[in-house]
Amino acid sequence: MAGRPFGKTVFVLAFLGSLPGSLLALTGPMNLIAGEGPAGLRDGPRLKARFRAPVGLALSDDGSGLWVCDEGNGLLRSVDLAADGPVSSPFPSLPGF
């Protein structure tokens, strides 16, 4: 779970049936912000991205993005929170991660 300053948004990992690696934003009602099922590895538009066992979240210092520990893919993933921001994997996978 990660939150924006002043308590306006809370981000949580969701494991919802066919959306096992989705990211939700709680700003009142739940809103899907990234990921679609089934689990996998796909960068690109947030709602088309795929994750495999995301286990941790951290909000960037300026609040413009999320870092996601995608343990199932062995990657640290970046989610740009801009309107059409993408999901990317800016660092290579590390053995044993």
PDB file of C-alpha atoms in Angstrom:
ATOM      1  CA  MET A   1       0.000   0.000   0.000  1.00  0.00           C
ATOM      2  CA  ALA A   2       1.224   3.523  -0.780  1.00  0.00           C
ATOM      3  CA  GLY A   3      -0.446   6.901  -0.390  1.00  0.00           C
ATOM      4  CA  ARG A   4      -0.263  10.360  -1.858  1.00  0.00           C
ATOM      5  CA  PRO A   5       0.382  13.363   0.372  1.00  0.00           C
ATOM      6  CA  PHE A   6      -2.562  14.769   2.279  1.00  0.00           C
ATOM      7  CA  GLY A   7      -4.419  11.438   2.131  1.00  0.00           C
ATOM      8  CA  LYS A   8      -6.111  12.055  -1.227  1.00  0.00           C
ATOM      9  CA  THR A   9      -5.293   8.694  -2.822  1.00  0.00           C
ATOM     10  CA  VAL A  10      -4.312   5.272  -1.504  1.00  0.00           C
ATOM     11  CA  PHE A  11      -2.805   2.684  -3.864  1.00  0.00           C
ATOM     12  CA  VAL A  12      -3.179  -1.036  -3.165  1.00  0.00           C
ATOM     13  CA  LEU A  13      -2.231  -4.280  -4.876  1.00  0.00           C
ATOM     14  CA  ALA A  14      -5.175  -6.459  -5.830  1.00  0.00           C
ATOM     15  CA  PHE A  15      -5.451 -10.142  -6.491  1.00  0.00           C
ATOM     16  CA  LEU A  16      -8.963 -10.279  -7.953  1.00  0.00           C
ATOM     17  CA  GLY A  17      -9.692 -13.481  -9.827  1.00  0.00           C
ATOM     18  CA  SER A  18      -8.792 -12.734 -13.440  1.00  0.00           C
ATOM     19  CA  LEU A  19      -6.843  -9.622 -12.382  1.00  0.00           C
ATOM     20  CA  PRO A  20      -4.182 -11.250 -10.189  1.00  0.00           C
ATOM     21  CA  GLY A  21      -1.661  -8.461 -10.577  1.00  0.00           C
ATOM     22  CA  SER A  22      -3.688  -5.295 -10.756  1.00  0.00           C
ATOM     23  CA  LEU A  23      -3.115  -1.976  -9.064  1.00  0.00           C
ATOM     24  CA  LEU A  24      -6.085  -0.111  -7.675  1.00  0.00           C
ATOM     25  CA  ALA A  25      -6.369   3.513  -6.611  1.00  0.00           C
ATOM     26  CA  LEU A  26      -8.734   4.280  -3.779  1.00  0.00           C
ATOM     27  CA  THR A  27      -9.940   7.852  -4.118  1.00  0.00           C
ATOM     28  CA  GLY A  28     -13.423   7.111  -2.864  1.00  0.00           C
ATOM     29  CA  PRO A  29     -14.615   4.288  -5.120  1.00  0.00           C
ATOM     30  CA  MET A  30     -11.949   1.815  -6.267  1.00  0.00           C
ATOM     31  CA  ASN A  31     -10.431   2.591  -9.659  1.00  0.00           C
ATOM     32  CA  LEU A  32      -8.233   0.227 -11.641  1.00  0.00           C
ATOM     33  CA  ILE A  33      -5.078   2.129 -12.567  1.00  0.00           C
ATOM     34  CA  ALA A  34      -2.848  -0.588 -14.015  1.00  0.00           C
ATOM     35  CA  GLY A  35      -2.882  -4.223 -15.026  1.00  0.00           C
ATOM     36  CA  GLU A  36      -5.157  -6.688 -16.709  1.00  0.00           C
ATOM     37  CA  GLY A  37      -5.428 -10.442 -16.253  1.00  0.00           C
ATOM     38  CA  PRO A  38      -4.102 -13.030 -16.596  1.00  0.00           C
ATOM     39  CA  ALA A  39      -0.784 -12.675 -14.805  1.00  0.00           C
ATOM     40  CA  GLY A  40       2.187 -12.117 -17.078  1.00  0.00           C
ATOM     41  CA  LEU A  41       4.759  -9.599 -18.215  1.00  0.00           C
ATOM     42  CA  ARG A  42       3.715  -6.747 -20.471  1.00  0.00           C
ATOM     43  CA  ASP A  43       4.879  -3.124 -20.402  1.00  0.00           C
ATOM     44  CA  GLY A  44       2.989  -0.340 -22.159  1.00  0.00           C
ATOM     45  CA  PRO A  45      -0.322   1.399 -21.501  1.00  0.00           C
ATOM     46  CA  ARG A  46      -1.260   1.051 -17.832  1.00  0.00           C
ATOM     47  CA  LEU A  47      -4.561  -0.785 -18.382  1.00  0.00           C
ATOM     48  CA  LYS A  48      -2.943  -3.254 -20.818  1.00  0.00           C
ATOM     49  CA  ALA A  49       0.103  -3.986 -18.642  1.00  0.00           C
ATOM     50  CA  ARG A  50       0.530  -7.349 -16.939  1.00  0.00           C
ATOM     51  CA  PHE A  51       2.153  -8.180 -13.645  1.00  0.00           C
ATOM     52  CA  ARG A  52       3.028 -11.539 -12.067  1.00  0.00           C
ATOM     53  CA  ALA A  53       2.939 -11.442  -8.272  1.00  0.00           C
ATOM     54  CA  PRO A  54       3.436  -7.771  -7.421  1.00  0.00           C
ATOM     55  CA  VAL A  55       4.329  -7.702  -3.740  1.00  0.00           C
ATOM     56  CA  GLY A  56       5.260  -4.121  -2.909  1.00  0.00           C
ATOM     57  CA  LEU A  57       4.503  -0.505  -3.809  1.00  0.00           C
ATOM     58  CA  ALA A  58       6.279   2.788  -3.253  1.00  0.00           C
ATOM     59  CA  LEU A  59       5.140   6.226  -4.359  1.00  0.00           C
ATOM     60  CA  SER A  60       7.757   8.408  -6.081  1.00  0.00           C
ATOM     61  CA  ASP A  61       8.954  11.442  -4.148  1.00  0.00           C
ATOM     62  CA  ASP A  62       6.999  13.844  -6.352  1.00  0.00           C
ATOM     63  CA  GLY A  63       3.854  11.663  -6.405  1.00  0.00           C
ATOM     64  CA  SER A  64       3.896  11.269 -10.197  1.00  0.00           C
ATOM     65  CA  GLY A  65       4.546   7.540 -10.275  1.00  0.00           C
ATOM     66  CA  LEU A  66       4.616   4.241  -8.454  1.00  0.00           C
ATOM     67  CA  TRP A  67       7.411   1.707  -8.125  1.00  0.00           C
ATOM     68  CA  VAL A  68       6.119  -1.864  -8.075  1.00  0.00           C
ATOM     69  CA  CYS A  69       8.124  -4.865  -6.918  1.00  0.00           C
ATOM     70  CA  ASP A  70       6.938  -7.513  -9.408  1.00  0.00           C
ATOM     71  CA  GLU A  71       8.399 -10.550  -7.676  1.00  0.00           C
ATOM     72  CA  GLY A  72       6.944 -13.070 -10.116  1.00  0.00           C
ATOM     73  CA  ASN A  73       8.816 -11.429 -13.004  1.00  0.00           C
ATOM     74  CA  GLY A  74      11.896 -10.518 -10.956  1.00  0.00           C
ATOM     75  CA  LEU A  75      11.526  -6.849 -11.906  1.00  0.00           C
ATOM     76  CA  LEU A  76      11.111  -3.428 -10.401  1.00  0.00           C
ATOM     77  CA  ARG A  77       8.365  -1.832 -12.510  1.00  0.00           C
ATOM     78  CA  SER A  78       7.504   1.842 -12.927  1.00  0.00           C
ATOM     79  CA  VAL A  79       3.905   3.078 -13.281  1.00  0.00           C
ATOM     80  CA  ASP A  80       3.592   6.637 -14.616  1.00  0.00           C
ATOM     81  CA  LEU A  81       0.453   8.135 -13.047  1.00  0.00           C
ATOM     82  CA  ALA A  82      -0.024  10.756 -15.794  1.00  0.00           C
ATOM     83  CA  ALA A  83      -3.304  10.432 -17.733  1.00  0.00           C
ATOM     84  CA  ASP A  84      -1.840   8.147 -20.425  1.00  0.00           C
ATOM     85  CA  GLY A  85       1.294   7.148 -18.552  1.00  0.00           C
ATOM     86  CA  PRO A  86       2.817   3.737 -19.261  1.00  0.00           C
ATOM     87  CA  VAL A  87       4.107   0.856 -17.180  1.00  0.00           C
ATOM     88  CA  SER A  88       7.774   0.177 -17.854  1.00  0.00           C
ATOM     89  CA  SER A  89      10.568  -2.058 -16.622  1.00  0.00           C
ATOM     90  CA  PRO A  90      13.520   0.359 -16.492  1.00  0.00           C
ATOM     91  CA  PHE A  91      15.996  -2.084 -14.937  1.00  0.00           C
ATOM     92  CA  PRO A  92      17.013  -5.565 -16.158  1.00  0.00           C
ATOM     93  CA  SER A  93      15.896  -8.626 -14.237  1.00  0.00           C
ATOM     94  CA  LEU A  94      18.424  -9.836 -11.686  1.00  0.00           C
ATOM     95  CA  PRO A  95      19.020 -13.537 -10.980  1.00  0.00           C
ATOM     96  CA  GLY A  96      17.657 -14.468  -7.582  1.00  0.00           C
ATOM     97  CA  PHE A  97      15.554 -11.327  -7.225  1.00  0.00           C
TER      98      PHE A  97
END
